[in-house]
Tab-separated table of C-alpha atoms and ligand atoms in Angstrom:
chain	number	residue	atom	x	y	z
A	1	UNK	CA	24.470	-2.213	-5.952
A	2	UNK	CA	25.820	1.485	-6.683
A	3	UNK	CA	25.719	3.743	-4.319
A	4	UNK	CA	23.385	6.222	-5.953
A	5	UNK	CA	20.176	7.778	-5.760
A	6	UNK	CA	17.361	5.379	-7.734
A	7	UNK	CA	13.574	5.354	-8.127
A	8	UNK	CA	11.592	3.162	-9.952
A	9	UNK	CA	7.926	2.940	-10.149
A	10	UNK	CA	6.081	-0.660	-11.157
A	11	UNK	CA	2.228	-0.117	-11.178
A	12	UNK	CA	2.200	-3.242	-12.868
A	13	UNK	CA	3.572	-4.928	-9.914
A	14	UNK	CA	2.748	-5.434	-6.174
A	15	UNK	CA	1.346	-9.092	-6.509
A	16	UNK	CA	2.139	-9.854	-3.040
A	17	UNK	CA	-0.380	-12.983	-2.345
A	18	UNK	CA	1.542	-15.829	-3.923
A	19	UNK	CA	3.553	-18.913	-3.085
A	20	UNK	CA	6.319	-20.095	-4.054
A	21	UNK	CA	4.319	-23.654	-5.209
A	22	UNK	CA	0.872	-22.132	-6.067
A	23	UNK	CA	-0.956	-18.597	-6.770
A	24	UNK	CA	-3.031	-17.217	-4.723
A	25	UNK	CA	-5.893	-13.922	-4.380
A	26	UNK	CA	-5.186	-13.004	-8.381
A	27	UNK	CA	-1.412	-13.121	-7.765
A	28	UNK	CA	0.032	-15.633	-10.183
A	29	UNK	CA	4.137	-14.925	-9.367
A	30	UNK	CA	5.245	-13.046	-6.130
A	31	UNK	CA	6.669	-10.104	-8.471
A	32	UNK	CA	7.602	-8.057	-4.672
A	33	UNK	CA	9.452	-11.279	-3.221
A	34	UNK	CA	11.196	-12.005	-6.728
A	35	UNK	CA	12.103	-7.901	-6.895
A	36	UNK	CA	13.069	-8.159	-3.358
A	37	UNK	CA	15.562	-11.549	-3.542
A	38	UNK	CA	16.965	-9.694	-6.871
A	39	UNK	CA	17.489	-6.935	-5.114
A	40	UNK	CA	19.413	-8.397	-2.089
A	41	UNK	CA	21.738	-10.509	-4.833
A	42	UNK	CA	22.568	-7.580	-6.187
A	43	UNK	CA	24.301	-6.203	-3.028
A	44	UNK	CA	21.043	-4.389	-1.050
A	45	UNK	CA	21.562	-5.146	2.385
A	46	UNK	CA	18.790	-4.061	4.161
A	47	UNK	CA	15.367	-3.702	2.193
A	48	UNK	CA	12.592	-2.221	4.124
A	49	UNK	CA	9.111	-3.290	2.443
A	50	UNK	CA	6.052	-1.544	3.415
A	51	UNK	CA	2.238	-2.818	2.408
A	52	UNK	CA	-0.428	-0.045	2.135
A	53	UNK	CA	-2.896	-2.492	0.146
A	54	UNK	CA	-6.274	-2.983	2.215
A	55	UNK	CA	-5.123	-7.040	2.084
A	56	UNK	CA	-2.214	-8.483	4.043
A	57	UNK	CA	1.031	-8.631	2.492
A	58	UNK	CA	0.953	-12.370	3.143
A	59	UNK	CA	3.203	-13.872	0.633
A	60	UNK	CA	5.863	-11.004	0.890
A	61	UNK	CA	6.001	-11.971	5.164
A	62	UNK	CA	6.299	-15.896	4.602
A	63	UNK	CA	9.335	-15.459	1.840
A	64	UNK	CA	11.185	-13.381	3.941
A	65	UNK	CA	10.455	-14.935	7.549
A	66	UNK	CA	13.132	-14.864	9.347
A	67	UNK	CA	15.313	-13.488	7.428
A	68	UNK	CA	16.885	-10.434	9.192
A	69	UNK	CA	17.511	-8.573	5.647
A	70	UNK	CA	14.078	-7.651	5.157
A	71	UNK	CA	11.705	-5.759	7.102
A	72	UNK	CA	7.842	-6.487	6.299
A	73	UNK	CA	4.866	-3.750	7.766
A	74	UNK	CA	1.712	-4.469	6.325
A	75	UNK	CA	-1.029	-1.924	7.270
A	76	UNK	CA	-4.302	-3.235	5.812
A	77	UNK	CA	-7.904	-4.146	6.783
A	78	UNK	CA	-8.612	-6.596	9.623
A	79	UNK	CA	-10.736	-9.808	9.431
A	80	UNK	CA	-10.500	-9.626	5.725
A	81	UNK	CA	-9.268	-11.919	3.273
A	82	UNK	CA	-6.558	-13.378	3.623
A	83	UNK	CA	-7.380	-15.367	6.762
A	84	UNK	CA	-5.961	-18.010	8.920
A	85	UNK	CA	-6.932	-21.249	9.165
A	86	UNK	CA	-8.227	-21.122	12.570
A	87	UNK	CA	-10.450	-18.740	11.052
A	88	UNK	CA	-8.259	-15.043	12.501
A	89	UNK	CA	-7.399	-12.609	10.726
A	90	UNK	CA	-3.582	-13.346	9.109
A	91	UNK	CA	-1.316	-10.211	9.524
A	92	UNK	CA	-2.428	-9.583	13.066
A	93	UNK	CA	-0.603	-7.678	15.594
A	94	UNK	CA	1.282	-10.076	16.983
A	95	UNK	CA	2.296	-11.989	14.104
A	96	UNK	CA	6.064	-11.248	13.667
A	97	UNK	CA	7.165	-14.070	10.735
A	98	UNK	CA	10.460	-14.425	12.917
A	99	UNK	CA	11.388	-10.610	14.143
A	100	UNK	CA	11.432	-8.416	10.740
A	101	UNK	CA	7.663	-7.882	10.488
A	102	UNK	CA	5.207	-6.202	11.922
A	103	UNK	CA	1.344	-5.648	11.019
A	104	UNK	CA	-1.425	-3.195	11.420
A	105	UNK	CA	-4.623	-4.715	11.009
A	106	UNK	CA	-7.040	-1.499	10.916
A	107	UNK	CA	-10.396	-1.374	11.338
A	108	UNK	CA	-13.173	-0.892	8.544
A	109	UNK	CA	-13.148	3.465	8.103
A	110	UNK	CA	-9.629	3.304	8.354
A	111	UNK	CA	-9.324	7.500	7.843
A	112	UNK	CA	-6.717	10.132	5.890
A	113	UNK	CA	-6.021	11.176	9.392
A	114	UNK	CA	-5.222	7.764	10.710
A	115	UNK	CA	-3.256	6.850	7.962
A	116	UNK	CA	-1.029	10.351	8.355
A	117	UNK	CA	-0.776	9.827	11.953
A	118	UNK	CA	0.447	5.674	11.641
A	119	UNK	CA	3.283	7.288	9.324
A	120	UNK	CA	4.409	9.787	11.202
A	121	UNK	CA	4.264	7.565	14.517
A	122	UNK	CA	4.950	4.036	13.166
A	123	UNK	CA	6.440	3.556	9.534
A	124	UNK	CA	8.879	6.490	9.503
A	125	UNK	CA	10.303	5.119	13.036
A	126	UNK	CA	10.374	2.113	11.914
A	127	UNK	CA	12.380	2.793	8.708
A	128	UNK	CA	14.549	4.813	10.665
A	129	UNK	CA	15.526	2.052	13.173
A	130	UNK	CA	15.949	-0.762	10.640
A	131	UNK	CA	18.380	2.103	8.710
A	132	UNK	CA	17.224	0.233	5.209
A	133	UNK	CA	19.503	1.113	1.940
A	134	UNK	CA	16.177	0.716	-0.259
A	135	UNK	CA	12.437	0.988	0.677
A	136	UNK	CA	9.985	-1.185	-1.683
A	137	UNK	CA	6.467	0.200	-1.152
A	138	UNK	CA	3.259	-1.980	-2.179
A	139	UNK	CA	0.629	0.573	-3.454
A	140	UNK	CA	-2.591	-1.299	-3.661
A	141	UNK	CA	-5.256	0.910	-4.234
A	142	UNK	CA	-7.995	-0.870	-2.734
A	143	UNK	CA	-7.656	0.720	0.920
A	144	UNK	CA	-9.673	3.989	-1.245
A	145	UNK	CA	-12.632	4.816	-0.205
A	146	UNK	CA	-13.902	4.228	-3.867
A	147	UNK	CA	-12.915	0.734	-4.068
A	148	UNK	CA	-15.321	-2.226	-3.416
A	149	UNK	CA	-13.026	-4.600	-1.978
A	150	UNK	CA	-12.614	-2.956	1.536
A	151	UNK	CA	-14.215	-1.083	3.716
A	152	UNK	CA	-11.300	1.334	4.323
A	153	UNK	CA	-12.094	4.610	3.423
A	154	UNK	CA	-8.639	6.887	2.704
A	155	UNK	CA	-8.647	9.082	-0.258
A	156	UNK	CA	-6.041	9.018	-2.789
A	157	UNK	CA	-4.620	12.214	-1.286
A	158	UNK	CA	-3.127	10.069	2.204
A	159	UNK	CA	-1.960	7.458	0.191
A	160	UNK	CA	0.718	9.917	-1.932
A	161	UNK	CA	1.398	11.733	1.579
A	162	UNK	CA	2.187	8.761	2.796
A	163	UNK	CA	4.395	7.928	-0.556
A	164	UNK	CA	6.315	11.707	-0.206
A	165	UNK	CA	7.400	11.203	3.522
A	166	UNK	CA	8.124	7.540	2.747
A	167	UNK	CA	10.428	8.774	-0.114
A	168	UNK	CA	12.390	10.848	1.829
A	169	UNK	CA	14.003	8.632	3.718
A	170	UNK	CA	16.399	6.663	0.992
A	171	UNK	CA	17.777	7.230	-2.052
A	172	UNK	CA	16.427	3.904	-3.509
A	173	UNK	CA	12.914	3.395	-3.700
A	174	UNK	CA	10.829	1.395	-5.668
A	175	UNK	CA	6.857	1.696	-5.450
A	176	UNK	CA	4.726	-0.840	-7.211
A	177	UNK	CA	0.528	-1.299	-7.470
A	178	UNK	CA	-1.193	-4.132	-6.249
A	179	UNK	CA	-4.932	-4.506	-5.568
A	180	UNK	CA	-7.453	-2.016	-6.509
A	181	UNK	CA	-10.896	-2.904	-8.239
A	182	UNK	CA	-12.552	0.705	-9.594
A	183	UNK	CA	-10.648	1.146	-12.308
A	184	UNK	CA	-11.264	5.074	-12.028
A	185	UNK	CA	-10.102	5.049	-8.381
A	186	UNK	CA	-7.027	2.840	-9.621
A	187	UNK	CA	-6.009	4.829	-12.743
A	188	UNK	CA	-6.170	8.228	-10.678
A	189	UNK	CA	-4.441	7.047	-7.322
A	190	UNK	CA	-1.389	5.267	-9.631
A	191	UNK	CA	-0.881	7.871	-11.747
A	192	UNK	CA	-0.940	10.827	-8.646
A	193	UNK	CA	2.009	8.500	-7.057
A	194	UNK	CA	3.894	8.867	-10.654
A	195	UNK	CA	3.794	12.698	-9.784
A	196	UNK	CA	4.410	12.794	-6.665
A	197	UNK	CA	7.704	10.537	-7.525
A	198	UNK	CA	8.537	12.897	-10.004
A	199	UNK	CA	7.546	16.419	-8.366
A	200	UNK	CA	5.531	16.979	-11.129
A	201	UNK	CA	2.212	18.926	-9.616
A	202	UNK	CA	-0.967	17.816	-9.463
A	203	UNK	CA	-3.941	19.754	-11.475
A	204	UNK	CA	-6.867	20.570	-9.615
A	205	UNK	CA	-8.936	20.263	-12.856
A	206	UNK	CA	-7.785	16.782	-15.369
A	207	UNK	CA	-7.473	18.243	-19.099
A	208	UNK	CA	-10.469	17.318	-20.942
A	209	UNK	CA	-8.618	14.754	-23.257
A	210	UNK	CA	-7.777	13.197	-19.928
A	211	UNK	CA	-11.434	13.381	-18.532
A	212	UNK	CA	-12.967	12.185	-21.994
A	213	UNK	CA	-10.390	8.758	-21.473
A	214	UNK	CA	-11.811	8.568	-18.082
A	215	UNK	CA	-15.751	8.805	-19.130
A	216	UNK	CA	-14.720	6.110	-22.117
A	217	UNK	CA	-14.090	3.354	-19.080
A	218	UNK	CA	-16.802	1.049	-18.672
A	219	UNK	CA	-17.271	-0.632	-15.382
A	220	UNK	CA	-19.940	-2.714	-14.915
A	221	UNK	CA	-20.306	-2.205	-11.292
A	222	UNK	CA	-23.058	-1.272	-9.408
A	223	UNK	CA	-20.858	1.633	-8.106
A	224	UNK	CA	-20.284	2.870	-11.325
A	225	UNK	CA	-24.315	3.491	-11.686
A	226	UNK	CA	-23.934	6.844	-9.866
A	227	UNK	CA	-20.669	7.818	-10.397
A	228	UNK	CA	-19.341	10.901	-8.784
A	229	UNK	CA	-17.833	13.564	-11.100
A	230	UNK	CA	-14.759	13.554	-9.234
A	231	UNK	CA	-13.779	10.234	-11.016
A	232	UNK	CA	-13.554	12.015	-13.852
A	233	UNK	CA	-12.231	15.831	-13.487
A	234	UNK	CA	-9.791	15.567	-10.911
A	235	UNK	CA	-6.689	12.935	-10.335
A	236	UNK	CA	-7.252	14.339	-6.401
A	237	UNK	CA	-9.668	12.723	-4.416
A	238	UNK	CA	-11.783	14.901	-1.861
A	239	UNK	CA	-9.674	14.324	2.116
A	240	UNK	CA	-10.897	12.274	3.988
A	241	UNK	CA	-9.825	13.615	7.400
A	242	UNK	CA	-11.596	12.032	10.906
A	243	UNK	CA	-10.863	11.105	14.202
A	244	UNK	CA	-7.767	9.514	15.099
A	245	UNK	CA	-9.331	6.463	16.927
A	246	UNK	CA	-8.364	4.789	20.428
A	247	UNK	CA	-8.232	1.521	18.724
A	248	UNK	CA	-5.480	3.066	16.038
A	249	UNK	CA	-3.116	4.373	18.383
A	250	UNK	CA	-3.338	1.532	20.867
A	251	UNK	CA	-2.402	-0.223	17.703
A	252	UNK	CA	0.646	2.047	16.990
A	253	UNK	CA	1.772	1.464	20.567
A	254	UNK	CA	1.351	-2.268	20.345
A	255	UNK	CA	3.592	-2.096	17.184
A	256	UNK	CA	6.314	-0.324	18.520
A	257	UNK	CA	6.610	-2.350	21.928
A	258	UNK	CA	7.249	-5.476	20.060
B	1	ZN	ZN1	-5.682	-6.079	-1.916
């Protein structure tokens, strides 16, 4: 691999549930892993792969378990899909696939704040330890707030914060989609990170072509029956700043002890 600066965005990608012999939570081919293993063939020697969707980066942790080239952290919800078959969450604190993973299993209202303050104490430490040559980020967009799969509650705004300081640390980064089920909330958060990658800034107000696109989406959700205007004016969502709870940073601290 060239030594040289590289970033490549895949909202397309991010299917990180699937197995090598079967598919699994509406992931047909492990596009992440496969990226990943391409990646280390052609000459990366450390990737770093973080997991911001609200489900556990599952299949990503099993293909690379034990395998001291690739770092897994998976921050999503916990006691949600996918779980173990003892009936736990999978992706729990303590479950380290070998040594390169780690996992954040935060609670339902899972804040802007407590995202901000897990990357600032957690992922940009971690990324700085495991000195990674290129950083693969999952962007699943169903940790929002406006999505109906979760009941994490960030805004669009902590997920690109998290994207910026992420970015910073390597030249090579690649940042893919994943989950997300409001297609509103989906089409706004993805195309915010496309910005953000290419320091392009963000309107407060969408154009009205834009917002006329966004009012021609149907979504036949019962979600949709009250929609708030922001789903169709602005690509920002409004903060959604809180507490920093005992049970998140007692969960940073476990991470980093391990
Ligand atoms: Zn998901």
């Amino acid at each position: 691999m060239e030594d040289k600066s590289c970033r490549v965005y895949l909202p397309g990608g991010g299917q990180h549930h699937a197995q090598p012999n079967r598919a699994s939570g509406f992931c047909f081919f492990n596009e992440p892993a496969l990226t990943v293993h391409t990646m280390l063939e052609y000459g990366a020697r450390r990737v770093f792969y973080l997991d911001l969707d609200a489900h556990h980066g599952d299949g990503v942790q099993d293909a690379f378990a034990y395998d001291d080239r690739v770092f897994t952290l998976s921050i999503h919800e916990d006691r949600r899909w996918p779980m173990a078959r003892d009936g736990s969450s999978a992706g729990n604190v303590l479950d380290r696939a070998g040594g390169k993973a780690r996992n954040i299993p935060v609670p339902p209202g899972f804040n802007d704040t407590e995202l901000d303050f897990l990357t600032t104490t957690v992922v940009l430490p971690l990324i700085s330890d495991f000195v990674p040559d290129v950083i693969y980020i999952q962007c699943g967009a169903d940790a929002l707030a406006d999505d109906p799969q979760s009941k994490l509650t960030v805004s669009n705004l902590a997920i690109w914060q998290t994207v910026a300081a992420v970015a910073t640390e390597v030249p090579k980064l690649l940042v893919a989609g994943g989950g997300g089920y409001n297609p509103y909330a989906v089409g706004r958060c993805w195309s915010g990170i496309w910005a953000i990658m290419n320091g392009i800034s963000i309107p407060e107000k969408l154009p009205k072509e834009v917002e006329s696109c966004l009012r021609a989406v149907k979504w036949d959700h019962r979600l949709a029956r009250n929609a708030p205007e922001h789903w169709f004016t602005t690509l920002a969502d409004p903060p959604r700043n809180g507490l920093v709870r005992k049970i998140i940073k007692e969960l940073a601290e476990a991470v980093l002890e391990l």
